[in-house]
């Protein structure tokens, strides 16, 4: 997936055109385009009457399958009602997708606007001067992210996996509450793969929708007969916690060099800086999630429990 995805900086803008969109019974003026991903564009808009600002995710659908996926994203928003997951406030569908007639449809999702931007943006800014976050603050924020992830994994009627957890997909509210966004990669958590065709299909989907430096090993080389479950998200959480400490995923540098991220991930090698402001317990928590074999990775409940224990120990040290 394009690393932008929905990971755009939700910045303030000025009204520079009279272009508008209608969602539900309300008109919204488009202030500016915030960013583009592989499958969508995010717009900053203003309610025509109240002048309140929102974000709109615009998905252009070139076929029935595209529209079905976009509407499934709306359904996931309805299922996942949690303070650490971005809600879809309203949506609208217009047009009719037809590849033969070269026509498209458009699905618009109205979302809350977070002026502080993403955790990814925050970490990029801090990395310039190596301004490390306090370990206690990291763990408290990580616990809230985990609580949101737990809502995916506990979803009914079937557990869900986000499949693209990364700092750039975590928005920050005014009080630094983390909010998980971009549900375009969400899928049923448990997938039974039977045969090479199914394996290749899942691998291709992962390459489209799961950012490489945060992608679980089992999604790089999907075996012909295997079971994939919600522990793909646990790997991503391990990479994210590492990034919260050291500004980037342990595999971002590999990606930036142009080397094989797949080989680095499958090898399972993780390097922690020798000079660090973080405790050994923090490194152990990260390492617990970054097990190459998904069977050795914990479920989210254990991650939450171990994170709470690490926070309590850190409090005891202070």
Short mmCIF file of N, CA and C in Angstrom, two decimals, residues 128-230:
data_model
loop_
_atom_site.label_atom_id
_atom_site.label_comp_id
_atom_site.label_asym_id
_atom_site.label_seq_id
_atom_site.Cartn_x
_atom_site.Cartn_y
_atom_site.Cartn_z
N UNK A 128 14.09 14.72 14.45
CA UNK A 128 15.07 15.71 13.96
C UNK A 128 16.05 16.12 15.05
N UNK A 129 15.59 16.18 16.30
CA UNK A 129 16.47 16.54 17.41
C UNK A 129 16.60 15.42 18.44
N UNK A 130 16.18 14.22 18.04
CA UNK A 130 16.19 13.05 18.94
C UNK A 130 15.53 13.37 20.27
N UNK A 131 14.33 13.91 20.19
CA UNK A 131 13.55 14.21 21.38
C UNK A 131 12.72 12.98 21.75
N UNK A 132 13.30 12.11 22.55
CA UNK A 132 12.62 10.87 22.92
C UNK A 132 11.41 11.17 23.79
N UNK A 133 10.34 10.42 23.56
CA UNK A 133 9.19 10.50 24.44
C UNK A 133 9.52 9.82 25.76
N UNK A 134 8.87 10.25 26.82
CA UNK A 134 9.01 9.60 28.12
C UNK A 134 8.44 8.18 28.04
N UNK A 135 9.13 7.23 28.65
CA UNK A 135 8.69 5.84 28.58
C UNK A 135 7.27 5.66 29.13
N UNK A 136 6.98 6.33 30.23
CA UNK A 136 5.63 6.23 30.80
C UNK A 136 4.57 6.75 29.84
N UNK A 137 4.85 7.88 29.17
CA UNK A 137 3.91 8.44 28.21
C UNK A 137 3.71 7.49 27.03
N UNK A 138 4.81 6.88 26.57
CA UNK A 138 4.72 5.92 25.47
C UNK A 138 3.82 4.75 25.86
N UNK A 139 4.05 4.20 27.03
CA UNK A 139 3.30 3.01 27.45
C UNK A 139 1.82 3.33 27.66
N UNK A 140 1.54 4.52 28.21
CA UNK A 140 0.13 4.90 28.41
C UNK A 140 -0.58 5.07 27.05
N UNK A 141 0.10 5.69 26.10
CA UNK A 141 -0.48 5.86 24.77
C UNK A 141 -0.62 4.51 24.07
N UNK A 142 0.39 3.67 24.22
CA UNK A 142 0.37 2.34 23.59
C UNK A 142 -0.77 1.49 24.14
N UNK A 143 -1.04 1.62 25.43
CA UNK A 143 -2.15 0.88 26.02
C UNK A 143 -3.48 1.27 25.39
N UNK A 144 -3.66 2.56 25.11
CA UNK A 144 -4.89 3.02 24.46
C UNK A 144 -4.99 2.48 23.03
N UNK A 145 -3.86 2.46 22.33
CA UNK A 145 -3.85 1.88 20.97
C UNK A 145 -4.23 0.40 21.04
N UNK A 146 -3.63 -0.30 22.00
CA UNK A 146 -3.94 -1.73 22.17
C UNK A 146 -5.41 -1.95 22.50
N UNK A 147 -5.99 -1.04 23.28
CA UNK A 147 -7.40 -1.17 23.62
C UNK A 147 -8.26 -1.03 22.36
N UNK A 148 -7.86 -0.13 21.47
CA UNK A 148 -8.55 -0.01 20.18
C UNK A 148 -8.39 -1.26 19.35
N UNK A 149 -7.17 -1.81 19.31
CA UNK A 149 -6.92 -3.03 18.54
C UNK A 149 -7.73 -4.19 19.11
N UNK A 150 -7.86 -4.23 20.43
CA UNK A 150 -8.67 -5.28 21.07
C UNK A 150 -10.11 -5.24 20.56
N UNK A 151 -10.63 -4.03 20.28
CA UNK A 151 -11.99 -3.92 19.76
C UNK A 151 -12.10 -4.58 18.39
N UNK A 152 -11.06 -4.48 17.57
CA UNK A 152 -11.05 -5.19 16.28
C UNK A 152 -11.07 -6.70 16.52
N UNK A 153 -10.18 -7.16 17.39
CA UNK A 153 -10.01 -8.60 17.61
C UNK A 153 -11.20 -9.23 18.32
N UNK A 154 -11.97 -8.41 19.06
CA UNK A 154 -13.16 -8.91 19.75
C UNK A 154 -14.45 -8.69 18.96
N UNK A 155 -14.34 -8.18 17.75
CA UNK A 155 -15.52 -7.82 16.95
C UNK A 155 -16.41 -9.04 16.72
N UNK A 156 -17.70 -8.76 16.61
CA UNK A 156 -18.69 -9.79 16.31
C UNK A 156 -19.41 -9.43 15.01
N UNK A 157 -19.83 -10.39 14.20
CA UNK A 157 -19.84 -11.83 14.46
C UNK A 157 -18.50 -12.54 14.24
N UNK A 158 -17.52 -11.85 13.59
CA UNK A 158 -16.21 -12.48 13.41
C UNK A 158 -15.13 -11.49 13.85
N UNK A 159 -14.04 -12.00 14.43
CA UNK A 159 -12.93 -11.11 14.80
C UNK A 159 -12.34 -10.44 13.56
N UNK A 160 -11.88 -9.22 13.72
CA UNK A 160 -11.29 -8.46 12.61
C UNK A 160 -9.83 -8.16 12.91
N UNK A 161 -9.05 -7.93 11.85
CA UNK A 161 -7.68 -7.46 11.98
C UNK A 161 -7.56 -6.17 11.18
N UNK A 162 -6.80 -5.21 11.69
CA UNK A 162 -6.63 -3.94 10.97
C UNK A 162 -5.72 -4.13 9.78
N UNK A 163 -4.63 -4.85 9.95
CA UNK A 163 -3.67 -5.22 8.90
C UNK A 163 -2.79 -4.07 8.39
N UNK A 164 -2.94 -2.85 8.88
CA UNK A 164 -2.02 -1.78 8.48
C UNK A 164 -1.78 -0.82 9.63
N UNK A 165 -1.51 -1.37 10.80
CA UNK A 165 -1.22 -0.55 11.98
C UNK A 165 0.19 0.04 11.85
N UNK A 166 0.29 1.34 12.02
CA UNK A 166 1.57 2.05 11.94
C UNK A 166 1.34 3.45 12.51
N UNK A 167 2.40 4.15 12.91
CA UNK A 167 2.21 5.49 13.49
C UNK A 167 1.47 6.46 12.57
N UNK A 168 1.65 6.31 11.27
CA UNK A 168 0.98 7.20 10.33
C UNK A 168 -0.52 6.94 10.24
N UNK A 169 -1.00 5.85 10.82
CA UNK A 169 -2.43 5.57 10.87
C UNK A 169 -3.00 5.75 12.28
N UNK A 170 -2.27 6.48 13.12
CA UNK A 170 -2.74 6.82 14.46
C UNK A 170 -2.86 8.34 14.54
N UNK A 171 -4.08 8.83 14.64
CA UNK A 171 -4.30 10.27 14.82
C UNK A 171 -4.17 10.63 16.29
N UNK A 172 -3.83 11.88 16.57
CA UNK A 172 -3.73 12.35 17.94
C UNK A 172 -4.78 13.42 18.20
N UNK A 173 -5.61 13.19 19.19
CA UNK A 173 -6.60 14.19 19.59
C UNK A 173 -5.88 15.30 20.38
N UNK A 174 -6.62 16.34 20.73
CA UNK A 174 -6.01 17.50 21.40
C UNK A 174 -5.36 17.12 22.73
N UNK A 175 -5.87 16.08 23.39
CA UNK A 175 -5.30 15.65 24.67
C UNK A 175 -4.32 14.48 24.50
N UNK A 176 -3.87 14.27 23.25
CA UNK A 176 -2.92 13.19 22.88
C UNK A 176 -3.53 11.80 22.91
N UNK A 177 -4.86 11.72 23.00
CA UNK A 177 -5.51 10.41 22.87
C UNK A 177 -5.27 9.86 21.47
N UNK A 178 -4.74 8.64 21.35
CA UNK A 178 -4.51 8.07 20.02
C UNK A 178 -5.80 7.49 19.43
N UNK A 179 -5.99 7.71 18.14
CA UNK A 179 -7.20 7.25 17.45
C UNK A 179 -6.78 6.51 16.19
N UNK A 180 -7.13 5.23 16.10
CA UNK A 180 -6.77 4.41 14.94
C UNK A 180 -7.65 4.81 13.75
N UNK A 181 -7.00 5.02 12.60
CA UNK A 181 -7.75 5.38 11.40
C UNK A 181 -7.40 4.44 10.24
N UNK A 182 -8.00 4.72 9.09
CA UNK A 182 -7.83 3.98 7.83
C UNK A 182 -8.26 2.53 7.96
N UNK A 183 -9.56 2.32 7.82
CA UNK A 183 -10.11 0.97 7.91
C UNK A 183 -10.18 0.29 6.55
N UNK A 184 -9.50 0.85 5.56
CA UNK A 184 -9.51 0.27 4.22
C UNK A 184 -8.80 -1.06 4.11
N UNK A 185 -7.93 -1.36 5.07
CA UNK A 185 -7.19 -2.62 5.04
C UNK A 185 -7.81 -3.69 5.95
N UNK A 186 -8.86 -3.32 6.68
CA UNK A 186 -9.46 -4.23 7.66
C UNK A 186 -10.04 -5.46 6.96
N UNK A 187 -9.89 -6.62 7.61
CA UNK A 187 -10.38 -7.88 7.05
C UNK A 187 -10.68 -8.84 8.19
N UNK A 188 -11.47 -9.88 7.92
CA UNK A 188 -11.64 -10.92 8.94
C UNK A 188 -10.28 -11.42 9.40
N UNK A 189 -10.11 -11.52 10.71
CA UNK A 189 -8.79 -11.81 11.27
C UNK A 189 -8.29 -13.21 10.92
N UNK A 190 -9.19 -14.18 10.97
CA UNK A 190 -8.77 -15.58 10.78
C UNK A 190 -9.05 -15.99 9.34
N UNK A 191 -7.98 -16.38 8.66
CA UNK A 191 -8.08 -16.80 7.25
C UNK A 191 -7.44 -18.18 7.11
N UNK A 192 -8.22 -19.14 6.64
CA UNK A 192 -7.69 -20.47 6.38
C UNK A 192 -7.29 -20.53 4.91
N UNK A 193 -6.00 -20.68 4.66
CA UNK A 193 -5.48 -20.70 3.30
C UNK A 193 -5.37 -22.15 2.84
N UNK A 194 -6.06 -22.46 1.74
CA UNK A 194 -6.05 -23.82 1.19
C UNK A 194 -5.62 -23.77 -0.27
N UNK A 195 -4.34 -23.94 -0.50
CA UNK A 195 -3.84 -23.99 -1.87
C UNK A 195 -3.03 -22.76 -2.27
N UNK A 196 -2.23 -22.93 -3.31
CA UNK A 196 -1.31 -21.88 -3.75
C UNK A 196 -2.05 -20.66 -4.32
N UNK A 197 -3.22 -20.88 -4.93
CA UNK A 197 -3.97 -19.76 -5.51
C UNK A 197 -4.45 -18.82 -4.42
N UNK A 198 -5.02 -19.39 -3.35
CA UNK A 198 -5.48 -18.58 -2.23
C UNK A 198 -4.31 -17.88 -1.53
N UNK A 199 -3.20 -18.60 -1.42
CA UNK A 199 -2.02 -18.03 -0.78
C UNK A 199 -1.52 -16.82 -1.57
N UNK A 200 -1.45 -16.95 -2.89
CA UNK A 200 -0.97 -15.85 -3.73
C UNK A 200 -1.92 -14.67 -3.68
N UNK A 201 -3.22 -14.95 -3.63
CA UNK A 201 -4.21 -13.87 -3.56
C UNK A 201 -4.05 -13.06 -2.28
N UNK A 202 -3.86 -13.76 -1.15
CA UNK A 202 -3.68 -13.07 0.13
C UNK A 202 -2.36 -12.30 0.15
N UNK A 203 -1.32 -12.89 -0.42
CA UNK A 203 -0.01 -12.22 -0.47
C UNK A 203 -0.08 -10.95 -1.31
N UNK A 204 -0.79 -11.02 -2.44
CA UNK A 204 -0.95 -9.84 -3.30
C UNK A 204 -1.75 -8.75 -2.59
N UNK A 205 -2.79 -9.17 -1.88
CA UNK A 205 -3.62 -8.20 -1.14
C UNK A 205 -2.80 -7.52 -0.05
N UNK A 206 -1.98 -8.30 0.64
CA UNK A 206 -1.12 -7.73 1.68
C UNK A 206 -0.12 -6.74 1.10
N UNK A 207 0.43 -7.06 -0.07
CA UNK A 207 1.40 -6.15 -0.69
C UNK A 207 0.74 -4.84 -1.12
N UNK A 208 -0.56 -4.88 -1.41
CA UNK A 208 -1.30 -3.68 -1.79
C UNK A 208 -1.67 -2.83 -0.58
N UNK A 209 -2.07 -3.49 0.50
CA UNK A 209 -2.74 -2.77 1.59
C UNK A 209 -1.98 -2.73 2.92
N UNK A 210 -0.89 -3.47 3.05
CA UNK A 210 -0.17 -3.50 4.33
C UNK A 210 1.22 -2.89 4.13
N UNK A 211 1.51 -1.82 4.83
CA UNK A 211 2.78 -1.11 4.67
C UNK A 211 3.95 -2.03 5.02
N UNK A 212 4.94 -2.06 4.14
CA UNK A 212 6.01 -3.06 4.22
C UNK A 212 6.79 -3.05 5.54
N UNK A 213 7.22 -1.90 6.08
CA UNK A 213 8.02 -1.93 7.31
C UNK A 213 7.25 -2.36 8.56
N UNK A 214 5.91 -2.52 8.42
CA UNK A 214 5.08 -2.94 9.56
C UNK A 214 4.34 -4.24 9.26
N UNK A 215 4.64 -4.87 8.14
CA UNK A 215 3.92 -6.07 7.71
C UNK A 215 4.48 -7.32 8.36
N UNK A 216 3.59 -8.19 8.83
CA UNK A 216 3.99 -9.42 9.52
C UNK A 216 4.68 -10.39 8.55
N UNK A 217 5.63 -11.20 9.05
CA UNK A 217 6.38 -12.13 8.19
C UNK A 217 5.49 -13.07 7.39
N UNK A 218 4.42 -13.57 8.01
CA UNK A 218 3.57 -14.55 7.33
C UNK A 218 2.81 -13.96 6.15
N UNK A 219 2.78 -12.63 6.02
CA UNK A 219 2.10 -11.99 4.89
C UNK A 219 3.06 -11.68 3.74
N UNK A 220 4.37 -11.84 3.97
CA UNK A 220 5.34 -11.66 2.88
C UNK A 220 5.42 -12.90 2.01
N UNK A 221 5.34 -14.04 2.66
CA UNK A 221 5.45 -15.31 1.93
C UNK A 221 4.39 -16.26 2.48
N UNK A 222 3.18 -16.11 1.96
CA UNK A 222 2.04 -16.87 2.49
C UNK A 222 2.15 -18.33 2.05
N UNK A 223 2.14 -19.22 3.01
CA UNK A 223 2.23 -20.65 2.70
C UNK A 223 0.93 -21.15 2.09
N UNK A 224 1.04 -22.20 1.28
CA UNK A 224 -0.13 -22.71 0.55
C UNK A 224 -1.20 -23.29 1.46
N UNK A 225 -0.78 -23.84 2.58
CA UNK A 225 -1.74 -24.40 3.54
C UNK A 225 -1.36 -23.88 4.93
N UNK A 226 -2.13 -22.91 5.39
CA UNK A 226 -1.80 -22.31 6.69
C UNK A 226 -3.03 -21.58 7.24
N UNK A 227 -2.88 -21.09 8.45
CA UNK A 227 -3.93 -20.29 9.09
C UNK A 227 -3.32 -18.95 9.47
N UNK A 228 -3.92 -17.87 8.99
CA UNK A 228 -3.51 -16.52 9.34
C UNK A 228 -4.52 -15.99 10.35
N UNK A 229 -4.04 -15.35 11.42
CA UNK A 229 -5.00 -14.83 12.39
C UNK A 229 -4.64 -13.41 12.83
N UNK A 230 -5.28 -12.95 13.91
CA UNK A 230 -5.14 -11.55 14.34
C UNK A 230 -3.75 -11.20 14.84
#
